[in-house]
XYZ file of C-alpha atoms in Angstrom:
413
model
C 19.025 -21.511 11.531
C 17.693 -17.964 11.943
C 18.512 -14.973 9.693
C 21.064 -13.741 12.208
C 23.350 -16.644 11.323
C 23.348 -15.831 7.621
C 25.809 -13.638 5.771
C 25.714 -10.196 7.409
C 26.047 -8.255 4.173
C 23.305 -5.605 4.227
C 20.524 -6.420 1.826
C 19.600 -3.263 -0.054
C 17.848 -4.840 -3.012
C 14.093 -5.205 -3.213
C 12.638 -8.664 -2.784
C 10.614 -9.820 -5.765
C 7.779 -12.283 -6.085
C 8.749 -14.494 -9.008
C 6.256 -15.878 -11.487
C 3.879 -12.953 -10.917
C 2.064 -12.029 -14.144
C 3.631 -8.894 -15.604
C 0.314 -7.075 -15.710
C 0.091 -7.330 -11.905
C 3.611 -6.373 -10.956
C 2.771 -2.699 -10.458
C 0.919 -1.273 -7.499
C -2.782 -1.965 -7.233
C -5.060 0.746 -8.631
C -8.604 2.101 -8.438
C -9.987 2.990 -11.870
C -12.965 4.724 -13.518
C -13.193 4.685 -17.315
C -16.391 6.807 -17.705
C -18.020 4.324 -20.067
C -21.379 4.086 -18.236
C -24.290 6.405 -19.034
C -24.589 8.466 -15.834
C -22.124 11.261 -14.912
C -20.300 10.806 -11.595
C -18.430 14.067 -10.945
C -20.185 16.182 -8.279
C -19.999 19.945 -7.858
C -18.087 20.739 -4.647
C -18.388 24.535 -4.554
C -16.136 27.411 -5.522
C -15.401 31.107 -5.030
C -16.549 32.078 -8.530
C -20.016 32.867 -9.814
C -20.719 29.894 -12.028
C -23.322 27.746 -13.725
C -23.016 24.201 -15.097
C -24.318 24.484 -18.634
C -23.781 20.820 -19.547
C -22.745 17.637 -17.795
C -23.182 14.271 -19.446
C -21.404 11.158 -20.665
C -20.545 11.308 -24.354
C -19.432 8.703 -26.883
C -16.727 9.187 -29.496
C -14.654 11.707 -27.521
C -12.375 9.754 -25.206
C -8.767 9.226 -24.251
C -9.261 5.440 -24.154
C -12.355 3.372 -24.772
C -15.408 5.036 -26.248
C -16.758 7.390 -23.580
C -15.837 10.321 -21.367
C -17.617 12.807 -19.106
C -18.272 16.150 -20.786
C -18.807 19.378 -18.832
C -19.453 22.976 -19.878
C -19.128 25.625 -17.152
C -19.746 29.355 -17.432
C -18.331 31.577 -14.705
C -16.932 34.929 -13.677
C -15.291 36.768 -10.796
C -13.409 33.997 -9.049
C -10.478 31.595 -9.011
C -11.895 28.086 -8.631
C -14.878 25.803 -9.069
C -14.322 22.282 -7.788
C -15.764 19.020 -9.012
C -15.132 15.980 -6.820
C -15.105 12.236 -7.382
C -15.128 9.282 -4.970
C -12.041 7.065 -5.138
C -12.580 4.512 -2.363
C -10.623 6.094 0.527
C -7.043 4.947 -0.171
C -4.429 5.347 2.551
C -1.738 7.984 2.072
C 1.395 5.984 1.235
C 4.421 6.735 -0.927
C 2.990 4.826 -3.895
C -0.355 6.661 -3.915
C -0.721 8.609 -7.176
C -4.090 9.786 -8.567
C -4.120 10.619 -12.278
C -6.822 11.736 -14.708
C -6.896 12.609 -18.397
C -8.431 15.952 -19.348
C -9.115 17.756 -22.630
C -10.286 21.395 -22.600
C -10.486 24.562 -24.643
C -8.846 26.496 -21.769
C -5.711 26.098 -19.685
C -5.319 26.332 -15.921
C -7.522 23.405 -14.847
C -5.918 21.607 -11.927
C -6.105 18.231 -10.158
C -6.266 18.252 -6.336
C -7.025 15.761 -3.560
C -8.772 16.110 -0.226
C -6.851 14.255 2.494
C -8.522 13.406 5.808
C -6.568 13.216 9.086
C -8.811 10.830 11.003
C -6.963 11.269 14.313
C -7.342 15.061 14.433
C -10.590 16.825 15.282
C -11.618 19.901 13.315
C -12.622 22.450 15.992
C -15.089 24.030 13.554
C -17.079 20.873 12.812
C -16.204 18.314 15.491
C -15.341 15.797 12.751
C -11.932 14.804 11.421
C -9.985 17.623 9.829
C -9.117 17.578 6.132
C -6.766 19.477 3.857
C -6.144 19.861 0.123
C -2.984 18.841 -1.718
C -2.358 20.130 -5.227
C -1.318 18.342 -8.381
C -0.409 19.382 -11.902
C -2.310 21.853 -14.083
C -3.645 21.629 -17.620
C -1.570 23.409 -20.290
C -2.004 21.538 -23.595
C -5.172 23.283 -24.809
C -7.261 21.245 -27.226
C -5.406 17.971 -26.516
C -5.701 15.176 -24.005
C -3.278 15.687 -21.108
C -2.732 13.592 -17.996
C -2.902 15.456 -14.682
C -1.390 13.779 -11.634
C -0.586 14.224 -7.955
C 2.786 12.775 -6.932
C 4.641 12.564 -3.600
C 1.435 12.949 -1.590
C 3.112 12.174 1.784
C 5.549 15.028 1.152
C 2.737 17.408 0.141
C 0.732 16.370 3.191
C 3.698 16.993 5.498
C 3.764 20.626 4.355
C 0.049 20.996 5.031
C 0.423 19.392 8.456
C 3.109 21.922 9.403
C 0.720 24.726 8.471
C -2.113 23.114 10.441
C 0.115 22.724 13.499
C 1.028 26.405 13.294
C -2.706 27.164 13.362
C -4.086 24.478 15.698
C -1.103 23.355 17.766
C 1.170 20.288 17.902
C -1.676 17.810 18.424
C -2.368 17.612 14.664
C -1.775 13.933 13.891
C -1.184 12.741 10.310
C -1.130 9.001 11.073
C -3.525 6.828 9.051
C -4.385 9.716 6.709
C -6.461 8.772 3.697
C -7.616 10.374 0.482
C -11.331 11.161 0.580
C -11.908 12.624 -2.907
C -10.016 13.774 -5.945
C -11.038 17.198 -7.171
C -10.755 19.145 -10.395
C -10.674 22.902 -10.491
C -12.645 23.380 -13.702
C -12.741 27.204 -13.665
C -10.834 28.380 -16.719
C -11.600 32.073 -16.386
C -14.540 34.346 -17.265
C -16.803 32.895 -19.918
C -17.447 29.260 -20.808
C -14.999 26.411 -20.246
C -15.585 23.122 -22.061
C -13.829 20.011 -20.885
C -13.842 16.237 -21.226
C -12.634 13.890 -18.458
C -11.466 10.281 -18.863
C -9.389 7.518 -17.212
C -9.398 8.430 -13.522
C -6.770 6.131 -12.023
C -5.495 5.849 -8.432
C -2.241 3.879 -8.385
C -0.877 2.550 -5.101
C -4.385 1.914 -3.784
C -4.450 0.448 -0.261
C -7.896 0.954 1.306
C -8.147 2.661 4.687
C -9.873 0.585 7.358
C -10.068 3.241 10.071
C -13.408 4.698 11.138
C -12.827 8.469 11.328
C -15.230 9.288 14.167
C -13.778 6.503 16.323
C -10.223 7.627 15.661
C -10.781 11.316 16.453
C -9.731 12.047 20.002
C -7.511 8.985 20.462
C -4.266 10.040 22.050
C -1.029 9.708 20.110
C 0.505 6.285 20.561
C -2.720 4.370 21.144
C -3.269 1.283 19.079
C -6.015 0.961 16.532
C -9.265 -0.449 17.762
C -9.039 -4.184 18.217
C -12.475 -4.338 16.621
C -11.153 -3.104 13.260
C -11.570 -5.497 10.372
C -8.244 -7.319 9.837
C -6.493 -7.012 6.504
C -6.933 -10.100 4.319
C -3.509 -11.308 3.180
C -3.355 -14.287 0.857
C -1.739 -15.794 -2.202
C -4.079 -15.790 -5.186
C -2.304 -18.215 -7.489
C 1.197 -16.752 -7.701
C 0.104 -13.217 -6.754
C 0.335 -11.866 -3.219
C -2.808 -9.857 -2.458
C -3.956 -7.593 0.365
C -7.732 -7.261 0.632
C -8.023 -8.804 -2.816
C -5.634 -6.352 -4.520
C -2.138 -7.246 -5.832
C 0.695 -6.156 -3.552
C 4.371 -5.975 -4.601
C 6.691 -6.145 -1.559
C 9.895 -4.084 -1.714
C 11.830 -5.627 1.175
C 14.996 -4.904 3.070
C 16.644 -7.105 5.706
C 16.604 -5.205 8.998
C 20.085 -4.377 10.313
C 19.022 -2.187 13.238
C 18.071 0.895 11.219
C 15.051 2.951 12.264
C 11.873 1.923 10.470
C 11.251 5.576 9.608
C 14.532 5.675 7.658
C 13.664 2.510 5.737
C 10.272 3.944 4.828
C 11.969 7.161 3.699
C 14.132 5.011 1.415
C 10.844 3.773 -0.119
C 10.830 0.214 1.165
C 7.350 -0.980 2.052
C 8.345 -4.202 3.864
C 11.035 -4.942 6.469
C 12.350 -8.487 7.008
C 13.187 -8.974 10.698
C 15.938 -11.230 12.017
C 14.070 -11.893 15.277
C 10.430 -12.068 16.331
C 8.828 -8.626 16.236
C 8.786 -6.777 19.546
C 5.732 -4.753 20.666
C 7.662 -1.559 19.889
C 8.516 -2.667 16.343
C 4.925 -3.779 15.739
C 3.567 -0.418 16.867
C 6.107 1.565 14.830
C 5.316 -0.471 11.717
C 1.585 0.106 12.203
C 2.091 3.857 12.607
C 4.363 4.102 9.551
C 2.244 1.847 7.334
C 5.100 -0.650 6.894
C 4.751 -4.399 6.475
C 6.934 -6.897 8.324
C 8.178 -10.390 7.567
C 8.930 -11.864 10.976
C 9.673 -15.117 12.749
C 6.600 -16.177 14.728
C 6.224 -15.310 18.419
C 8.421 -17.530 20.543
C 5.426 -18.894 22.412
C 4.161 -20.425 19.158
C 7.506 -22.059 18.458
C 8.053 -23.305 22.005
C 4.411 -24.176 22.696
C 4.719 -22.319 26.033
C 2.162 -19.795 27.319
C 2.789 -16.343 25.862
C 2.675 -14.769 29.330
C 5.678 -16.813 30.431
C 7.771 -15.348 27.610
C 6.684 -11.698 27.950
C 5.598 -11.579 24.321
C 2.536 -9.740 22.988
C -0.580 -11.860 22.784
C -4.252 -11.015 22.911
C -5.637 -14.409 23.760
C -5.076 -16.856 26.543
C -6.356 -19.440 24.074
C -3.088 -19.142 22.170
C -4.278 -17.056 19.228
C -2.157 -14.424 17.512
C -3.863 -11.082 18.045
C -4.371 -7.916 15.983
C -1.199 -6.200 17.219
C 0.511 -8.506 14.696
C -1.509 -6.990 11.830
C 1.611 -5.391 10.256
C 3.044 -8.890 9.645
C 2.793 -9.749 5.954
C 4.311 -13.242 6.177
C 5.864 -15.554 8.756
C 9.531 -16.543 8.451
C 10.144 -20.159 9.494
C 13.932 -20.069 9.158
C 16.947 -19.739 6.863
C 19.670 -22.121 5.678
C 17.466 -25.096 6.496
C 18.604 -28.678 5.892
C 16.826 -32.010 6.188
C 17.502 -32.052 9.946
C 15.191 -29.072 10.534
C 12.324 -30.421 8.394
C 10.340 -32.005 11.231
C 10.625 -28.981 13.606
C 9.606 -26.658 10.768
C 6.655 -28.904 9.929
C 5.499 -28.792 13.561
C 6.001 -25.033 13.732
C 3.973 -24.517 10.553
C 1.085 -26.518 12.005
C 1.129 -24.579 15.292
C 1.384 -21.263 13.489
C -1.564 -21.937 11.195
C -3.608 -22.908 14.240
C -2.620 -19.815 16.231
C -2.851 -17.228 13.435
C -6.360 -15.844 13.156
C -5.671 -14.825 9.546
C -4.949 -18.390 8.423
C -4.051 -17.258 4.873
C -0.977 -15.222 5.871
C 1.880 -16.904 3.936
C 4.619 -18.991 5.544
C 8.092 -18.670 4.017
C 11.434 -20.373 4.636
C 14.853 -20.627 2.963
C 16.033 -24.237 2.586
C 19.499 -25.200 1.383
C 18.322 -28.724 0.651
C 15.112 -30.766 0.582
C 13.311 -28.049 -1.402
C 10.490 -30.399 -2.406
C 9.805 -31.416 1.195
C 9.901 -27.828 2.505
C 7.652 -26.598 -0.317
C 4.951 -28.961 0.990
C 5.022 -27.280 4.420
C 5.240 -23.601 3.466
C 3.625 -21.257 0.947
C 6.791 -19.581 -0.343
C 10.441 -20.507 -0.669
C 13.172 -17.921 -0.313
C 15.853 -18.609 -2.947
C 19.045 -16.803 -2.017
C 22.773 -16.713 -2.675
C 25.235 -13.834 -2.275
C 27.016 -13.410 -5.629
C 28.748 -10.116 -4.767
C 32.465 -10.649 -4.282
C 32.354 -14.159 -5.778
C 33.027 -15.616 -9.223
C 29.291 -16.118 -9.824
C 28.192 -13.779 -12.642
C 24.822 -12.064 -12.300
C 23.513 -13.759 -15.459
C 24.480 -17.161 -14.025
C 22.828 -16.186 -10.733
C 19.586 -15.495 -12.619
C 19.766 -18.899 -14.285
C 20.375 -20.547 -10.902
C 17.321 -18.801 -9.440
C 15.135 -19.987 -12.307
C 16.314 -23.587 -11.882
C 15.760 -23.832 -8.129
C 11.938 -24.000 -8.237
C 12.273 -27.108 -10.421
C 13.600 -28.876 -7.326
C 10.416 -28.051 -5.394
C 6.880 -29.297 -5.939
C 5.228 -27.965 -9.132
C 3.649 -24.535 -8.753
C 5.795 -23.492 -5.776
C 5.937 -19.710 -5.352
C 9.363 -18.150 -4.833
C 10.802 -14.991 -3.350
C 14.379 -13.968 -4.047
């Protein structure tokens, strides 16, 4: 039975991966603790006359750990001097939030980020255009203070509007990524002393696009089929993307636009029917994940061309246009009668899916142990709203259900 036959109450709650260790339930992060000996901040220019008097790693002056990076800058007649730091090129998504801890004897230091628009050519350089987004400023003189940049997609949208006013409507913000974080370390005329520690980039999802290939591609074109596919797998009980923990916030699709669901801060959409080419392209452009039934040609064992479904291979392999799919849905409200068809479908799907490790999920109403042998995840679901089932009792029911499956079964609810 497919999702369309289930209760039609709109699902507005996030889907959780149970049994995930609490330390991994947040978004993945990139981190630098400044404990090694060599400094890593690089001077990135400024409009002030300045000189770096000191830059080194020091021990005994830190926000956490033992070390930090210490800098003394003397300057005059200007407004900014930027230091920059590599952070691994994370994609611009809602969860992206760079933070850094700073201590200084002057106020006004500010955290910024350089965002690259890989699909838009800079007419001055011929490379991809970039823009700066601004974060918080340092005010607590003489104490450690965390600076952060929040709501980067919203900040970028403002910059894109300004760029379009200057360069025209062809400015394309799709697949934007953060190239560097920057610190404006100019505190005014004279010498500014500062210490930097705990550079953290929450919501880290690495960009896979090659900027020089992307520049010049027309709007609406798909990413190069030669791009390295994302590696989706279950590491123990933790869902990972390219080796980093990923926490899906899902909503069951009821016909809403994907853009609206992304605006509501979901990062995954559960589809009732196999994803169409249009849905796949929209999800790729918006950076959304999908949970979808497999293509019908996999389920029916018919050639994809006879069903007018997207496929890249006459050999019956699922191609890269399905890259937004996070997991395959093998059915809801399953009983013992559907066990053999689901088993066959799981075998065909694993053979056709070039990722191999992309999880398979289903929602059985019975035979949980048998279904847990065929799939990677079980969906445990009841609809307590409007019934006599109390929420506390619902939680107890959810915790008991995995005991009916094989030991170690991972569960979504």
